[in-house]
Amino acid sequence: MIVIPTTDTLPMVVRADHVPGPSQGEWTYDDYAILPEDGNRYEIIDGVLYMAPSPNRWHQASNWRFLSHLGKYVELRGLGWVFGAPFDVEFAPKVTTQPDVLVVLKANEDIITDGKI
């Protein structure tokens, strides 16, 4: 049995002011999509680019278990698709994230592309 501690604190998310590109508040998915691979995780909220450390092992372990069970439920019943990070999701022109878990139901399958949702 694996015990996941409940005292873990979430890693700090910081503004990525050091990254060359548009002014903070002006970032879009197109700007984000051309960032070079540097090993960091980035997201855009209200046009501001943020950077977050990689999830810790407890987060990864619990996320995998959740994805596994949710995937079986959703996909085996033909309800839609389950995705796990990293996969870009553009919610609005200045909001792009990589949710840990994402479900797209069949009725909305047209929002899925090869590179993003």
PDB file of C-alpha atoms in Angstrom:
ATOM      1  CA  MET A   1       0.000   0.000   0.000  1.00  0.00           C
ATOM      2  CA  ILE A   2       1.272   3.481  -0.877  1.00  0.00           C
ATOM      3  CA  VAL A   3       0.618   6.256   1.616  1.00  0.00           C
ATOM      4  CA  ILE A   4       0.438   9.766   0.192  1.00  0.00           C
ATOM      5  CA  PRO A   5       1.349  12.386   2.787  1.00  0.00           C
ATOM      6  CA  THR A   6      -1.173  15.141   3.318  1.00  0.00           C
ATOM      7  CA  THR A   7       1.388  17.603   4.640  1.00  0.00           C
ATOM      8  CA  ASP A   8       3.063  18.248   1.266  1.00  0.00           C
ATOM      9  CA  THR A   9       2.946  21.853   0.224  1.00  0.00           C
ATOM     10  CA  LEU A  10       2.367  22.846  -3.348  1.00  0.00           C
ATOM     11  CA  PRO A  11       5.410  24.151  -5.230  1.00  0.00           C
ATOM     12  CA  MET A  12       5.619  27.866  -5.766  1.00  0.00           C
ATOM     13  CA  VAL A  13       4.363  29.222  -9.057  1.00  0.00           C
ATOM     14  CA  VAL A  14       6.176  32.395 -10.119  1.00  0.00           C
ATOM     15  CA  ARG A  15       5.811  34.976 -12.840  1.00  0.00           C
ATOM     16  CA  ALA A  16       8.245  34.246 -15.645  1.00  0.00           C
ATOM     17  CA  ASP A  17       9.409  37.835 -16.052  1.00  0.00           C
ATOM     18  CA  HIS A  18      12.848  36.646 -17.196  1.00  0.00           C
ATOM     19  CA  VAL A  19      11.509  34.940 -20.333  1.00  0.00           C
ATOM     20  CA  PRO A  20      11.931  37.004 -23.516  1.00  0.00           C
ATOM     21  CA  GLY A  21       8.643  37.751 -25.232  1.00  0.00           C
ATOM     22  CA  PRO A  22       5.665  40.067 -24.965  1.00  0.00           C
ATOM     23  CA  SER A  23       5.052  42.253 -21.942  1.00  0.00           C
ATOM     24  CA  GLN A  24       3.391  40.498 -19.014  1.00  0.00           C
ATOM     25  CA  GLY A  25      -0.350  40.712 -19.565  1.00  0.00           C
ATOM     26  CA  GLU A  26       0.061  40.406 -23.348  1.00  0.00           C
ATOM     27  CA  TRP A  27       1.100  36.744 -23.737  1.00  0.00           C
ATOM     28  CA  THR A  28      -1.078  34.604 -26.049  1.00  0.00           C
ATOM     29  CA  TYR A  29      -1.025  30.956 -27.072  1.00  0.00           C
ATOM     30  CA  ASP A  30       0.942  31.843 -30.223  1.00  0.00           C
ATOM     31  CA  ASP A  31       3.700  33.400 -28.068  1.00  0.00           C
ATOM     32  CA  TYR A  32       3.645  30.440 -25.695  1.00  0.00           C
ATOM     33  CA  ALA A  33       3.794  27.905 -28.548  1.00  0.00           C
ATOM     34  CA  ILE A  34       7.148  29.223 -29.791  1.00  0.00           C
ATOM     35  CA  LEU A  35       8.889  29.140 -26.408  1.00  0.00           C
ATOM     36  CA  PRO A  36      12.018  27.011 -26.662  1.00  0.00           C
ATOM     37  CA  GLU A  37      12.104  23.765 -24.672  1.00  0.00           C
ATOM     38  CA  ASP A  38      14.048  24.662 -21.542  1.00  0.00           C
ATOM     39  CA  GLY A  39      12.747  22.020 -19.141  1.00  0.00           C
ATOM     40  CA  ASN A  40      10.351  24.414 -17.390  1.00  0.00           C
ATOM     41  CA  ARG A  41       6.562  24.276 -17.237  1.00  0.00           C
ATOM     42  CA  TYR A  42       4.759  27.426 -18.334  1.00  0.00           C
ATOM     43  CA  GLU A  43       1.138  28.580 -18.308  1.00  0.00           C
ATOM     44  CA  ILE A  44      -0.588  31.826 -19.255  1.00  0.00           C
ATOM     45  CA  ILE A  45      -3.259  33.349 -17.026  1.00  0.00           C
ATOM     46  CA  ASP A  46      -4.783  36.662 -18.107  1.00  0.00           C
ATOM     47  CA  GLY A  47      -1.875  37.192 -20.485  1.00  0.00           C
ATOM     48  CA  VAL A  48       0.766  36.726 -17.757  1.00  0.00           C
ATOM     49  CA  LEU A  49       3.348  33.964 -18.248  1.00  0.00           C
ATOM     50  CA  TYR A  50       3.938  31.814 -15.163  1.00  0.00           C
ATOM     51  CA  MET A  51       6.492  29.105 -14.462  1.00  0.00           C
ATOM     52  CA  ALA A  52       6.004  26.175 -12.077  1.00  0.00           C
ATOM     53  CA  PRO A  53       8.348  23.437 -10.919  1.00  0.00           C
ATOM     54  CA  SER A  54       7.639  19.860 -11.948  1.00  0.00           C
ATOM     55  CA  PRO A  55       5.153  18.007  -9.732  1.00  0.00           C
ATOM     56  CA  ASN A  56       6.623  15.898  -6.929  1.00  0.00           C
ATOM     57  CA  ARG A  57       6.441  12.116  -6.874  1.00  0.00           C
ATOM     58  CA  TRP A  58       3.327  11.994  -4.678  1.00  0.00           C
ATOM     59  CA  HIS A  59       1.478  14.269  -7.052  1.00  0.00           C
ATOM     60  CA  GLN A  60       2.587  12.171 -10.035  1.00  0.00           C
ATOM     61  CA  ALA A  61       1.609   8.885  -8.362  1.00  0.00           C
ATOM     62  CA  SER A  62      -1.868  10.051  -7.384  1.00  0.00           C
ATOM     63  CA  ASN A  63      -2.397  11.730 -10.753  1.00  0.00           C
ATOM     64  CA  TRP A  64      -1.505   8.511 -12.590  1.00  0.00           C
ATOM     65  CA  ARG A  65      -3.970   6.502 -10.492  1.00  0.00           C
ATOM     66  CA  PHE A  66      -6.737   9.030 -11.055  1.00  0.00           C
ATOM     67  CA  LEU A  67      -6.062   9.150 -14.827  1.00  0.00           C
ATOM     68  CA  SER A  68      -6.066   5.366 -15.003  1.00  0.00           C
ATOM     69  CA  HIS A  69      -9.455   4.980 -13.323  1.00  0.00           C
ATOM     70  CA  LEU A  70     -11.050   7.962 -15.055  1.00  0.00           C
ATOM     71  CA  GLY A  71      -9.730   6.803 -18.427  1.00  0.00           C
ATOM     72  CA  LYS A  72     -11.270   3.377 -18.000  1.00  0.00           C
ATOM     73  CA  TYR A  73     -14.615   4.880 -17.073  1.00  0.00           C
ATOM     74  CA  VAL A  74     -14.791   7.543 -19.801  1.00  0.00           C
ATOM     75  CA  GLU A  75     -13.060   5.871 -22.726  1.00  0.00           C
ATOM     76  CA  LEU A  76     -14.302   2.298 -22.346  1.00  0.00           C
ATOM     77  CA  ARG A  77     -17.877   3.604 -22.271  1.00  0.00           C
ATOM     78  CA  GLY A  78     -17.266   5.681 -25.394  1.00  0.00           C
ATOM     79  CA  LEU A  79     -18.081   8.923 -23.595  1.00  0.00           C
ATOM     80  CA  GLY A  80     -14.998  10.839 -24.769  1.00  0.00           C
ATOM     81  CA  TRP A  81     -11.282  11.129 -24.096  1.00  0.00           C
ATOM     82  CA  VAL A  82      -9.092  11.618 -21.042  1.00  0.00           C
ATOM     83  CA  PHE A  83      -5.795  13.521 -21.308  1.00  0.00           C
ATOM     84  CA  GLY A  84      -3.028  14.135 -18.824  1.00  0.00           C
ATOM     85  CA  ALA A  85      -0.388  16.844 -18.681  1.00  0.00           C
ATOM     86  CA  PRO A  86       1.511  17.929 -20.558  1.00  0.00           C
ATOM     87  CA  PHE A  87      -1.150  18.869 -23.110  1.00  0.00           C
ATOM     88  CA  ASP A  88      -1.910  22.504 -23.891  1.00  0.00           C
ATOM     89  CA  VAL A  89      -5.411  23.812 -23.320  1.00  0.00           C
ATOM     90  CA  GLU A  90      -6.247  27.270 -24.663  1.00  0.00           C
ATOM     91  CA  PHE A  91      -9.271  28.425 -22.680  1.00  0.00           C
ATOM     92  CA  ALA A  92      -9.191  31.973 -24.090  1.00  0.00           C
ATOM     93  CA  PRO A  93      -6.766  34.074 -26.173  1.00  0.00           C
ATOM     94  CA  LYS A  94      -4.718  34.966 -23.073  1.00  0.00           C
ATOM     95  CA  VAL A  95      -5.308  31.818 -20.992  1.00  0.00           C
ATOM     96  CA  THR A  96      -3.339  28.640 -21.756  1.00  0.00           C
ATOM     97  CA  THR A  97      -2.693  25.926 -19.181  1.00  0.00           C
ATOM     98  CA  GLN A  98      -1.662  22.292 -18.905  1.00  0.00           C
ATOM     99  CA  PRO A  99      -4.221  20.736 -16.548  1.00  0.00           C
ATOM    100  CA  ASP A 100      -3.158  17.585 -14.715  1.00  0.00           C
ATOM    101  CA  VAL A 101      -6.317  15.844 -15.924  1.00  0.00           C
ATOM    102  CA  LEU A 102      -8.717  16.811 -18.676  1.00  0.00           C
ATOM    103  CA  VAL A 103     -11.845  15.133 -20.036  1.00  0.00           C
ATOM    104  CA  VAL A 104     -13.302  16.010 -23.428  1.00  0.00           C
ATOM    105  CA  LEU A 105     -16.706  14.495 -24.063  1.00  0.00           C
ATOM    106  CA  LYS A 106     -17.616  13.229 -27.541  1.00  0.00           C
ATOM    107  CA  ALA A 107     -20.023  16.123 -28.062  1.00  0.00           C
ATOM    108  CA  ASN A 108     -17.008  18.466 -27.919  1.00  0.00           C
ATOM    109  CA  GLU A 109     -14.449  16.389 -29.838  1.00  0.00           C
ATOM    110  CA  ASP A 110     -14.026  19.129 -32.457  1.00  0.00           C
ATOM    111  CA  ILE A 111     -11.988  21.166 -29.938  1.00  0.00           C
ATOM    112  CA  ILE A 112      -9.182  18.562 -29.951  1.00  0.00           C
ATOM    113  CA  THR A 113      -6.251  19.157 -32.311  1.00  0.00           C
ATOM    114  CA  ASP A 114      -2.899  17.398 -32.511  1.00  0.00           C
ATOM    115  CA  GLY A 115      -1.185  20.198 -30.571  1.00  0.00           C
ATOM    116  CA  LYS A 116      -3.772  21.583 -28.169  1.00  0.00           C
ATOM    117  CA  ILE A 117      -7.337  21.691 -27.011  1.00  0.00           C
TER     118      ILE A 117
END
